[in-house]
XYZ file of C-alpha atoms in Angstrom:
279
model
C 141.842 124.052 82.505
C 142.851 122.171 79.053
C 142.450 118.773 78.961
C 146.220 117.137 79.603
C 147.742 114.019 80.067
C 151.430 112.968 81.506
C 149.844 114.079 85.253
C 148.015 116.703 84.841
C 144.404 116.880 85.378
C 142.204 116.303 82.369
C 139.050 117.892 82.725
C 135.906 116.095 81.083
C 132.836 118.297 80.838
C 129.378 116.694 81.259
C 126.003 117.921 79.464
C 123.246 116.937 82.272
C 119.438 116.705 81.832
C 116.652 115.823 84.150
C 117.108 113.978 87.333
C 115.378 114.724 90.796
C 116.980 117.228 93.197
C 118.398 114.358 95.752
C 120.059 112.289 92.133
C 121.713 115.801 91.420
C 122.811 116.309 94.837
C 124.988 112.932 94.791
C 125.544 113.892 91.181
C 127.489 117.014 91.681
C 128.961 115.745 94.892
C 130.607 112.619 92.901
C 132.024 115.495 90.375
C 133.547 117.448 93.083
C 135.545 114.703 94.778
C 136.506 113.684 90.726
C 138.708 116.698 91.626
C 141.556 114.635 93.993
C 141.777 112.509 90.252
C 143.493 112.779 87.376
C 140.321 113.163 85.297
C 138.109 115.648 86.806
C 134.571 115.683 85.911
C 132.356 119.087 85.949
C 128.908 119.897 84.502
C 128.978 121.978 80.947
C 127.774 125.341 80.381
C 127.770 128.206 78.200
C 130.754 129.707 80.002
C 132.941 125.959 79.727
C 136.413 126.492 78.202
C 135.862 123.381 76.126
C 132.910 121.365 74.778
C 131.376 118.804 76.477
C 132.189 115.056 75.789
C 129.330 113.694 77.945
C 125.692 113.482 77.705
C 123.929 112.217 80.745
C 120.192 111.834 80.427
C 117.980 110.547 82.553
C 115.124 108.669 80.529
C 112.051 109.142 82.361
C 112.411 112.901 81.895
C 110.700 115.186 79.834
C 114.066 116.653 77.964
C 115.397 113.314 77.554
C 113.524 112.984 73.745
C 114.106 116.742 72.909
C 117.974 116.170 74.247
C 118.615 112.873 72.161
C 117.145 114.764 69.075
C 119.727 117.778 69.138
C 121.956 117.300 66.069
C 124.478 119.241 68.149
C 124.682 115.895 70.227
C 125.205 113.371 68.041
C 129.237 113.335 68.706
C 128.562 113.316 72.732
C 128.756 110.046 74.341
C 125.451 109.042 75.644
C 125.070 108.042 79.096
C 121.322 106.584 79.415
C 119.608 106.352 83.066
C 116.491 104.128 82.270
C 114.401 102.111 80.347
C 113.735 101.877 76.939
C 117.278 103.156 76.187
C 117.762 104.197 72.394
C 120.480 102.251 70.228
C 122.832 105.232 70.557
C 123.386 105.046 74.024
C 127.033 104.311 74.995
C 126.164 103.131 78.487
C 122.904 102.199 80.605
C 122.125 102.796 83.921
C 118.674 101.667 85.837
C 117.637 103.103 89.529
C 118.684 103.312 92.130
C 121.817 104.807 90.422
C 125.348 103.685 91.293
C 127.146 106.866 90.514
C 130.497 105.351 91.246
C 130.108 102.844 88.296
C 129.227 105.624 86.025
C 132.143 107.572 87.042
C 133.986 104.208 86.350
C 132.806 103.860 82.927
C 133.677 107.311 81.820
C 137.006 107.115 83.572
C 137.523 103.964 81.350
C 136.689 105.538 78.122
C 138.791 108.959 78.691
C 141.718 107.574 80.878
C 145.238 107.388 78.395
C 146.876 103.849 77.914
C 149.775 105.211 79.719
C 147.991 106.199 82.687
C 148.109 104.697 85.397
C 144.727 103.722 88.028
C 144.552 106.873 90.688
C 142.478 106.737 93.848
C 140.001 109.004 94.534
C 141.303 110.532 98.139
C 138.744 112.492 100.056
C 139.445 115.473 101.494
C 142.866 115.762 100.717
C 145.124 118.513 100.652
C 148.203 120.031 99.543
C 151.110 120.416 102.361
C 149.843 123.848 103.203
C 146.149 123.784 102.845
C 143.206 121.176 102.390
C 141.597 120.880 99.234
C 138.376 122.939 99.142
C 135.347 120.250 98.509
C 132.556 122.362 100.579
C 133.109 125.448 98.872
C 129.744 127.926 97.599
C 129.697 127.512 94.287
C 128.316 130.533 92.182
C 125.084 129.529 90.311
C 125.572 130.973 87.302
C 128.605 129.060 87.322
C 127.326 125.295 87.601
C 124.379 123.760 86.118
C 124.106 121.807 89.610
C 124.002 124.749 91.845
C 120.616 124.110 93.216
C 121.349 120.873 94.771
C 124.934 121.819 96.141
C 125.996 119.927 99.236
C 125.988 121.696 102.283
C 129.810 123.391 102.962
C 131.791 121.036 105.539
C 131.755 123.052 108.370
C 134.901 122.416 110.868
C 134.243 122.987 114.135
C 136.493 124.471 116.939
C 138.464 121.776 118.185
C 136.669 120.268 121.211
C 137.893 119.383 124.624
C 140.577 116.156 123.841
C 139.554 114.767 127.388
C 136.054 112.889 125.799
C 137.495 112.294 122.247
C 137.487 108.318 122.324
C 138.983 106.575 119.051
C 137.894 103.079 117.960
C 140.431 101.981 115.587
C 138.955 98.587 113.665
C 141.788 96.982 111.263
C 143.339 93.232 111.304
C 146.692 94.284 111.501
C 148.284 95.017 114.829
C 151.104 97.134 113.196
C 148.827 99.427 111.597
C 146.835 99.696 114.771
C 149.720 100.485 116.311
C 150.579 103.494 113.956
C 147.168 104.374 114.347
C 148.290 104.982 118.009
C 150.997 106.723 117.526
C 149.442 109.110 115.536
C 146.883 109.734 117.188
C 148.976 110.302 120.575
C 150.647 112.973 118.530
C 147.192 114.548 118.637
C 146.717 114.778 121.956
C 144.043 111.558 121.018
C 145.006 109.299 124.310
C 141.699 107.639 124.536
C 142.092 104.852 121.906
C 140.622 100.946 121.779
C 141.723 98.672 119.329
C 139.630 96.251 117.654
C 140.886 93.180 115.216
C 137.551 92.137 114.165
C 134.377 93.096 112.952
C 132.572 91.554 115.698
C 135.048 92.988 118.552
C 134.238 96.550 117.273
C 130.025 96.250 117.291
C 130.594 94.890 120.817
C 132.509 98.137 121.762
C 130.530 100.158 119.707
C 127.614 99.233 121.775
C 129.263 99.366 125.034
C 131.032 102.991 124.773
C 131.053 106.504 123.111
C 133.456 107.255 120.252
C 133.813 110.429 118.617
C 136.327 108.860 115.781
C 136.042 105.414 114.259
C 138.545 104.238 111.638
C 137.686 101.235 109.625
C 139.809 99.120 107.394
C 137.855 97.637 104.529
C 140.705 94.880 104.697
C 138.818 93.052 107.690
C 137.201 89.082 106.843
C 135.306 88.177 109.386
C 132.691 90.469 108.327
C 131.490 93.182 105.453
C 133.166 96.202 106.093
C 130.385 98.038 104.203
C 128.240 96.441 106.046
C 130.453 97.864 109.559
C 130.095 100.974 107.944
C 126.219 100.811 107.983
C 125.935 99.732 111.710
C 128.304 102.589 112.531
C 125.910 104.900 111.114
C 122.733 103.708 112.859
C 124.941 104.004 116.031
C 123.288 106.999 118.935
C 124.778 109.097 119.957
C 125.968 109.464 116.440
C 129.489 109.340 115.852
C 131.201 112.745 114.542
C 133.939 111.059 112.354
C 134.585 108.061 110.400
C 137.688 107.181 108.562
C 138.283 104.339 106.029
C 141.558 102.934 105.078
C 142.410 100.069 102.755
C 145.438 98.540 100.713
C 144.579 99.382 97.453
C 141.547 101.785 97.502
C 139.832 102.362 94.408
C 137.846 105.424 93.310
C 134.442 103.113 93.631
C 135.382 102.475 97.116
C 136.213 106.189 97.762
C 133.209 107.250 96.971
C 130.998 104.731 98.271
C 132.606 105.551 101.510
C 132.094 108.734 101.297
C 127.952 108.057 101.254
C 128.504 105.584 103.311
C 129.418 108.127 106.071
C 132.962 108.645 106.260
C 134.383 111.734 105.691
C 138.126 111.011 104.743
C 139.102 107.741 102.800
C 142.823 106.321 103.237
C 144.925 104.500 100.828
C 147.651 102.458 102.639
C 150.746 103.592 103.707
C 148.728 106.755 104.895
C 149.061 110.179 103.760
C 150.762 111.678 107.067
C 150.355 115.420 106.224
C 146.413 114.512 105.299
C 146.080 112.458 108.439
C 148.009 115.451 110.539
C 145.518 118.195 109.269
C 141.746 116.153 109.579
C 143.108 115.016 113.191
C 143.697 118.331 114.434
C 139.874 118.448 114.342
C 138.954 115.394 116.395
């Protein structure tokens, strides 16, 4: 795909070196969900359409001095994961990496003056079908194969009579919609809580199989919801985050943070429709 602006998707390709198998594994999954954006992100190889623009080097590796003295790099912009970072490098990064802020920095250098700031929405899908995040990718395809993520698997649809819903967000007409979606689910088992600290007491008290979380909520962090939602047993099968304005930082972050579909507000009803039907 050619690189385009006036909303199409421009496609940046990245020239990667070094890292450790779990740093690769976030790595390629923060490309993949670059996909729902208007500037996609994808690792460079022989077979790429286009040159790459990025090189991403991680310092304490062995390539990183052979990389950084290939002539045939010296136009790439350097993105630097370490110490001792040479005088050409366009960014820094230390450990433990934040790979939404270096998404961030390349969106910033690549995105057109015209363009406007898109979200990052997980799992999203056209009307007819859901975008394809888990799929097998072929290895001689992508210089990340090794440390794919796992495919989402979808299950069958289980029994509706023990899916509880916790919905967690400040504003009762929201919760309310949240209700009325769900009932069109067949999802009849629904508390509401208004507060951070009204949804650990409920959490602890009963069994949910869907929790959604607002990241609007002030009597608490929601991240820091998010993390005592994860340490919860029996763990919980699904967790959705919404928010007014959600940027691609908090997309992703929510993503490792557990959640497997991210919300901007109003919600996407045909999105919300399809990852429901799976509660």
């Amino acid at each position: 795909m050619q690189n385009t602006v006036g909303g199409a998707v421009k496609r940046i390709f990245v020239k990667v070196f070094g890292f450790s198998d779990v740093e690769r594994h976030a790595l390629n999954t923060v490309f993949r969900l670059s996909e729902s954006s208007s500037i996609a992100y994808a690792p460079w190889t022989a077979e790429a359409p286009e040159k790459a623009q990025v090189l991403l080097l991680d310092g304490q590796s062995w390539e990183a001095a052979l990389e950084l003295a290939n002539p045939a790099h010296d136009q790439l912009k350097l993105i630097w994961v370490g110490e001792a970072a040479p005088p050409a490098a366009w960014r820094v990064f230390q450990r433990p990496i934040q790979w939404a802020a270096v998404v961030e920095a390349m969106d910033e250098l690549f995105a057109t003056p015209m363009e406007p700031d898109l979200d990052l929405d997980l799992l999203s899908e056209p009307p007819s079908e859901p975008a394809d995040l888990g799929r097998d990718v072929d290895p001689a395809s992508d210089a990340l194969a090794p440390t794919d993520p796992m495919p989402l698997e979808i299950p069958a649809p289980p029994d509706a009579s023990d899916a509880r819903v916790l919905v967690i967000d400040a504003g009762r007409d929201d919760r309310l919609y949240w209700r009325a979606k769900l009932a069109s689910a067949k999802l009849f088992e629904v508390d509401e809580a208004a507060t951070g600290a009204e949804a650990l007491q409920l959490l602890h008290s009963r069994t949910y199989r869907l929790v959604v979380v607002d990241l609007g909520l002030t009597d608490m962090d929601p991240w820091q919801l998010l993390k005592d939602i994860e340490a919860v047993r029996p763990v919980i099968e699904h967790v959705f985050v919404t928010a007014r304005s959600l940027s691609r930082a908090q997309a992703i972050r929510a993503w490792f943070a557990g959640a497997k579909a991210s919300f901007a507000k109003p919600l996407h009803p045909g999105r919300l429709k399809y990852l429901l039907r799976n509660i």
